[in-house]
Amino acid sequence: MTPTQPTLEAIFTAEVTVGAAIEVGAGSVPGTRRRIVPILGGTVRGPRMVGEILTMGADWQLIEEEGAITRLVARYAMRASDGTIITIVNRAIRRAPAAIIERLAAGDAVDPAHYYFRGAPSFEAPPGPHRWLSESLFVCSGARAPRAVVIDVYRVA
């Protein structure tokens, strides 16, 4: 017997508005530094979900000294169009050559084809029409815009 091969189902695109990074200092792992990026709101639009990103939460980042790899854990919430509050934890990795990281840090628009930005969001939704979010696995692809992060979310079917 062979398991079914997973496929990806497009769920939504989130445009998450972010504030200025807060530098925290050295990370607990040698050669890293920590920073926190506040989440200021945003939008959610897609075939399976429409809503808004709430003005709460943050993206907690662990950055290797040379800056090539950033490990992110974003914790925030969205409100679906029917008013349901859904919490999100997205663990992601962004990797790029130093020159690209410098451009992203400067707020430049950089083609996402020039860096790797992938994650695995998980959702906590109450019983009701959005409960399916709590009962599936998801992956995402990200892109950094000057004042936002754009995230395409896919359900692993």
PDB file of C-alpha atoms in Angstrom:
ATOM      1  CA  MET A   1       0.000   0.000   0.000  1.00  0.00           C
ATOM      2  CA  THR A   2       1.349   3.474  -0.943  1.00  0.00           C
ATOM      3  CA  PRO A   3       0.356   6.653   0.934  1.00  0.00           C
ATOM      4  CA  THR A   4      -1.414   9.379  -1.007  1.00  0.00           C
ATOM      5  CA  GLN A   5       0.945  12.064  -2.306  1.00  0.00           C
ATOM      6  CA  PRO A   6       0.157  15.444  -0.741  1.00  0.00           C
ATOM      7  CA  THR A   7      -0.953  18.371  -2.868  1.00  0.00           C
ATOM      8  CA  LEU A   8      -1.250  22.063  -2.037  1.00  0.00           C
ATOM      9  CA  GLU A   9      -4.543  23.957  -1.928  1.00  0.00           C
ATOM     10  CA  ALA A  10      -4.353  27.787  -2.015  1.00  0.00           C
ATOM     11  CA  ILE A  11      -6.151  29.190   1.036  1.00  0.00           C
ATOM     12  CA  PHE A  12      -5.371  32.922   1.236  1.00  0.00           C
ATOM     13  CA  THR A  13      -2.825  35.684   0.839  1.00  0.00           C
ATOM     14  CA  ALA A  14      -2.144  37.802   3.898  1.00  0.00           C
ATOM     15  CA  GLU A  15      -0.560  41.225   3.676  1.00  0.00           C
ATOM     16  CA  VAL A  16       0.765  41.813   7.183  1.00  0.00           C
ATOM     17  CA  THR A  17       1.754  45.383   8.034  1.00  0.00           C
ATOM     18  CA  VAL A  18       4.829  45.495  10.272  1.00  0.00           C
ATOM     19  CA  GLY A  19       6.531  48.160  12.360  1.00  0.00           C
ATOM     20  CA  ALA A  20      10.192  48.954  12.853  1.00  0.00           C
ATOM     21  CA  ALA A  21      12.309  46.120  14.223  1.00  0.00           C
ATOM     22  CA  ILE A  22      13.266  46.301  17.879  1.00  0.00           C
ATOM     23  CA  GLU A  23      16.825  45.065  18.382  1.00  0.00           C
ATOM     24  CA  VAL A  24      16.977  42.876  21.492  1.00  0.00           C
ATOM     25  CA  GLY A  25      20.643  41.845  21.488  1.00  0.00           C
ATOM     26  CA  ALA A  26      22.612  38.630  21.451  1.00  0.00           C
ATOM     27  CA  GLY A  27      20.665  35.414  21.090  1.00  0.00           C
ATOM     28  CA  SER A  28      21.098  32.388  23.334  1.00  0.00           C
ATOM     29  CA  VAL A  29      22.750  30.577  20.426  1.00  0.00           C
ATOM     30  CA  PRO A  30      26.358  31.785  19.906  1.00  0.00           C
ATOM     31  CA  GLY A  31      26.748  33.984  16.836  1.00  0.00           C
ATOM     32  CA  THR A  32      23.103  35.101  16.721  1.00  0.00           C
ATOM     33  CA  ARG A  33      21.122  38.189  17.596  1.00  0.00           C
ATOM     34  CA  ARG A  34      17.441  38.628  18.387  1.00  0.00           C
ATOM     35  CA  ARG A  35      14.920  41.189  17.270  1.00  0.00           C
ATOM     36  CA  ILE A  36      11.175  41.661  17.507  1.00  0.00           C
ATOM     37  CA  VAL A  37       9.056  43.092  14.690  1.00  0.00           C
ATOM     38  CA  PRO A  38       5.612  44.382  15.782  1.00  0.00           C
ATOM     39  CA  ILE A  39       2.574  43.319  13.749  1.00  0.00           C
ATOM     40  CA  LEU A  40       0.355  46.347  13.069  1.00  0.00           C
ATOM     41  CA  GLY A  41      -2.555  44.858  11.092  1.00  0.00           C
ATOM     42  CA  GLY A  42      -3.259  43.824   7.548  1.00  0.00           C
ATOM     43  CA  THR A  43      -5.601  42.010   5.216  1.00  0.00           C
ATOM     44  CA  VAL A  44      -6.484  38.404   4.372  1.00  0.00           C
ATOM     45  CA  ARG A  45      -7.915  37.590   0.928  1.00  0.00           C
ATOM     46  CA  GLY A  46      -8.328  34.264  -0.800  1.00  0.00           C
ATOM     47  CA  PRO A  47     -10.529  31.456  -2.008  1.00  0.00           C
ATOM     48  CA  ARG A  48     -11.092  29.966   1.484  1.00  0.00           C
ATOM     49  CA  MET A  49     -10.648  32.940   3.843  1.00  0.00           C
ATOM     50  CA  VAL A  50     -11.308  36.674   3.935  1.00  0.00           C
ATOM     51  CA  GLY A  51     -10.616  38.886   6.911  1.00  0.00           C
ATOM     52  CA  GLU A  52      -8.164  41.173   8.620  1.00  0.00           C
ATOM     53  CA  ILE A  53      -4.935  40.805  10.556  1.00  0.00           C
ATOM     54  CA  LEU A  54      -5.426  42.301  14.007  1.00  0.00           C
ATOM     55  CA  THR A  55      -3.133  44.944  15.435  1.00  0.00           C
ATOM     56  CA  MET A  56      -1.413  42.671  17.920  1.00  0.00           C
ATOM     57  CA  GLY A  57       1.395  40.188  17.997  1.00  0.00           C
ATOM     58  CA  ALA A  58       4.948  40.192  16.775  1.00  0.00           C
ATOM     59  CA  ASP A  59       7.487  38.381  14.685  1.00  0.00           C
ATOM     60  CA  TRP A  60      10.294  37.080  16.955  1.00  0.00           C
ATOM     61  CA  GLN A  61      13.485  36.652  14.966  1.00  0.00           C
ATOM     62  CA  LEU A  62      16.792  34.891  15.570  1.00  0.00           C
ATOM     63  CA  ILE A  63      19.371  36.116  13.068  1.00  0.00           C
ATOM     64  CA  GLU A  64      22.731  34.498  12.406  1.00  0.00           C
ATOM     65  CA  GLU A  65      25.564  37.032  12.726  1.00  0.00           C
ATOM     66  CA  GLU A  66      26.388  37.016   9.050  1.00  0.00           C
ATOM     67  CA  GLY A  67      22.683  37.665   8.422  1.00  0.00           C
ATOM     68  CA  ALA A  68      22.229  34.943   5.817  1.00  0.00           C
ATOM     69  CA  ILE A  69      19.590  33.024   7.801  1.00  0.00           C
ATOM     70  CA  THR A  70      16.738  34.384   9.893  1.00  0.00           C
ATOM     71  CA  ARG A  71      14.554  32.013  11.897  1.00  0.00           C
ATOM     72  CA  LEU A  72      11.167  33.564  12.595  1.00  0.00           C
ATOM     73  CA  VAL A  73       8.283  32.776  14.900  1.00  0.00           C
ATOM     74  CA  ALA A  74       5.346  35.100  14.281  1.00  0.00           C
ATOM     75  CA  ARG A  75       2.448  35.028  16.763  1.00  0.00           C
ATOM     76  CA  TYR A  76      -0.631  37.034  15.864  1.00  0.00           C
ATOM     77  CA  ALA A  77      -4.366  36.833  15.163  1.00  0.00           C
ATOM     78  CA  MET A  78      -6.856  37.451  12.391  1.00  0.00           C
ATOM     79  CA  ARG A  79     -10.566  38.186  12.361  1.00  0.00           C
ATOM     80  CA  ALA A  80     -12.478  36.311   9.662  1.00  0.00           C
ATOM     81  CA  SER A  81     -15.191  38.154   7.732  1.00  0.00           C
ATOM     82  CA  ASP A  82     -17.824  36.564  10.013  1.00  0.00           C
ATOM     83  CA  GLY A  83     -16.099  37.959  13.131  1.00  0.00           C
ATOM     84  CA  THR A  84     -14.374  34.740  14.248  1.00  0.00           C
ATOM     85  CA  ILE A  85     -10.977  35.326  15.883  1.00  0.00           C
ATOM     86  CA  ILE A  86      -8.308  32.850  14.758  1.00  0.00           C
ATOM     87  CA  THR A  87      -4.828  32.750  16.268  1.00  0.00           C
ATOM     88  CA  ILE A  88      -1.755  32.041  14.173  1.00  0.00           C
ATOM     89  CA  VAL A  89       1.749  30.822  14.942  1.00  0.00           C
ATOM     90  CA  ASN A  90       3.995  30.817  11.882  1.00  0.00           C
ATOM     91  CA  ARG A  91       7.478  29.311  12.091  1.00  0.00           C
ATOM     92  CA  ALA A  92       9.552  30.303   9.080  1.00  0.00           C
ATOM     93  CA  ILE A  93      13.034  30.570   7.635  1.00  0.00           C
ATOM     94  CA  ARG A  94      14.339  33.374   5.441  1.00  0.00           C
ATOM     95  CA  ARG A  95      17.679  32.807   3.738  1.00  0.00           C
ATOM     96  CA  ALA A  96      19.532  35.057   1.309  1.00  0.00           C
ATOM     97  CA  PRO A  97      22.989  36.289   0.335  1.00  0.00           C
ATOM     98  CA  ALA A  98      24.270  39.178   2.471  1.00  0.00           C
ATOM     99  CA  ALA A  99      23.679  41.752  -0.298  1.00  0.00           C
ATOM    100  CA  ILE A 100      19.983  40.799  -0.518  1.00  0.00           C
ATOM    101  CA  ILE A 101      19.582  40.896   3.282  1.00  0.00           C
ATOM    102  CA  GLU A 102      21.081  44.410   3.289  1.00  0.00           C
ATOM    103  CA  ARG A 103      18.582  45.542   0.648  1.00  0.00           C
ATOM    104  CA  LEU A 104      15.655  44.016   2.581  1.00  0.00           C
ATOM    105  CA  ALA A 105      16.858  45.671   5.800  1.00  0.00           C
ATOM    106  CA  ALA A 106      17.070  49.018   3.980  1.00  0.00           C
ATOM    107  CA  GLY A 107      13.416  48.682   2.954  1.00  0.00           C
ATOM    108  CA  ASP A 108      14.124  48.067  -0.720  1.00  0.00           C
ATOM    109  CA  ALA A 109      11.665  46.037  -2.794  1.00  0.00           C
ATOM    110  CA  VAL A 110      13.494  42.809  -3.674  1.00  0.00           C
ATOM    111  CA  ASP A 111      12.191  40.149  -6.051  1.00  0.00           C
ATOM    112  CA  PRO A 112      11.268  37.132  -3.849  1.00  0.00           C
ATOM    113  CA  ALA A 113      12.963  34.868  -6.400  1.00  0.00           C
ATOM    114  CA  HIS A 114      16.279  36.150  -4.957  1.00  0.00           C
ATOM    115  CA  TYR A 115      15.708  34.727  -1.459  1.00  0.00           C
ATOM    116  CA  TYR A 116      14.134  31.747   0.286  1.00  0.00           C
ATOM    117  CA  PHE A 117      11.225  32.569   2.635  1.00  0.00           C
ATOM    118  CA  ARG A 118       9.064  29.594   3.644  1.00  0.00           C
ATOM    119  CA  GLY A 119       7.060  28.745   6.710  1.00  0.00           C
ATOM    120  CA  ALA A 120       4.650  26.390   8.416  1.00  0.00           C
ATOM    121  CA  PRO A 121       1.738  28.319   9.941  1.00  0.00           C
ATOM    122  CA  SER A 122      -0.605  26.684  12.419  1.00  0.00           C
ATOM    123  CA  PHE A 123      -4.041  27.971  13.325  1.00  0.00           C
ATOM    124  CA  GLU A 124      -6.271  27.765  16.371  1.00  0.00           C
ATOM    125  CA  ALA A 125      -9.915  28.293  15.475  1.00  0.00           C
ATOM    126  CA  PRO A 126     -12.943  27.772  17.717  1.00  0.00           C
ATOM    127  CA  PRO A 127     -15.677  25.244  16.881  1.00  0.00           C
ATOM    128  CA  GLY A 128     -17.667  26.435  13.886  1.00  0.00           C
ATOM    129  CA  PRO A 129     -17.091  27.184  10.213  1.00  0.00           C
ATOM    130  CA  HIS A 130     -13.341  27.790  10.521  1.00  0.00           C
ATOM    131  CA  ARG A 131     -12.476  24.767  12.667  1.00  0.00           C
ATOM    132  CA  TRP A 132     -10.921  23.068   9.625  1.00  0.00           C
ATOM    133  CA  LEU A 133      -7.956  25.444  10.033  1.00  0.00           C
ATOM    134  CA  SER A 134      -7.106  23.687  13.310  1.00  0.00           C
ATOM    135  CA  GLU A 135      -7.372  20.267  11.696  1.00  0.00           C
ATOM    136  CA  SER A 136      -4.932  20.518   8.782  1.00  0.00           C
ATOM    137  CA  LEU A 137      -1.271  21.210   8.075  1.00  0.00           C
ATOM    138  CA  PHE A 138      -0.236  24.338   6.180  1.00  0.00           C
ATOM    139  CA  VAL A 139       2.827  25.733   4.452  1.00  0.00           C
ATOM    140  CA  CYS A 140       3.477  29.239   3.206  1.00  0.00           C
ATOM    141  CA  SER A 141       5.693  31.270   0.957  1.00  0.00           C
ATOM    142  CA  GLY A 142       6.642  34.779   2.003  1.00  0.00           C
ATOM    143  CA  ALA A 143       7.876  37.995   0.464  1.00  0.00           C
ATOM    144  CA  ARG A 144       9.151  41.059   2.298  1.00  0.00           C
ATOM    145  CA  ALA A 145       7.745  44.380   1.095  1.00  0.00           C
ATOM    146  CA  PRO A 146       9.051  47.703   2.460  1.00  0.00           C
ATOM    147  CA  ARG A 147       6.427  47.956   5.254  1.00  0.00           C
ATOM    148  CA  ALA A 148       4.729  44.576   5.096  1.00  0.00           C
ATOM    149  CA  VAL A 149       5.161  40.856   4.700  1.00  0.00           C
ATOM    150  CA  VAL A 150       3.079  39.127   2.032  1.00  0.00           C
ATOM    151  CA  ILE A 151       2.290  35.499   2.844  1.00  0.00           C
ATOM    152  CA  ASP A 152       0.653  32.961   0.524  1.00  0.00           C
ATOM    153  CA  VAL A 153      -0.853  30.172   2.644  1.00  0.00           C
ATOM    154  CA  TYR A 154      -1.507  26.665   1.338  1.00  0.00           C
ATOM    155  CA  ARG A 155      -3.251  23.702   2.973  1.00  0.00           C
ATOM    156  CA  VAL A 156      -1.410  20.406   2.573  1.00  0.00           C
ATOM    157  CA  ALA A 157      -4.181  18.214   1.145  1.00  0.00           C
TER     158      ALA A 157
END
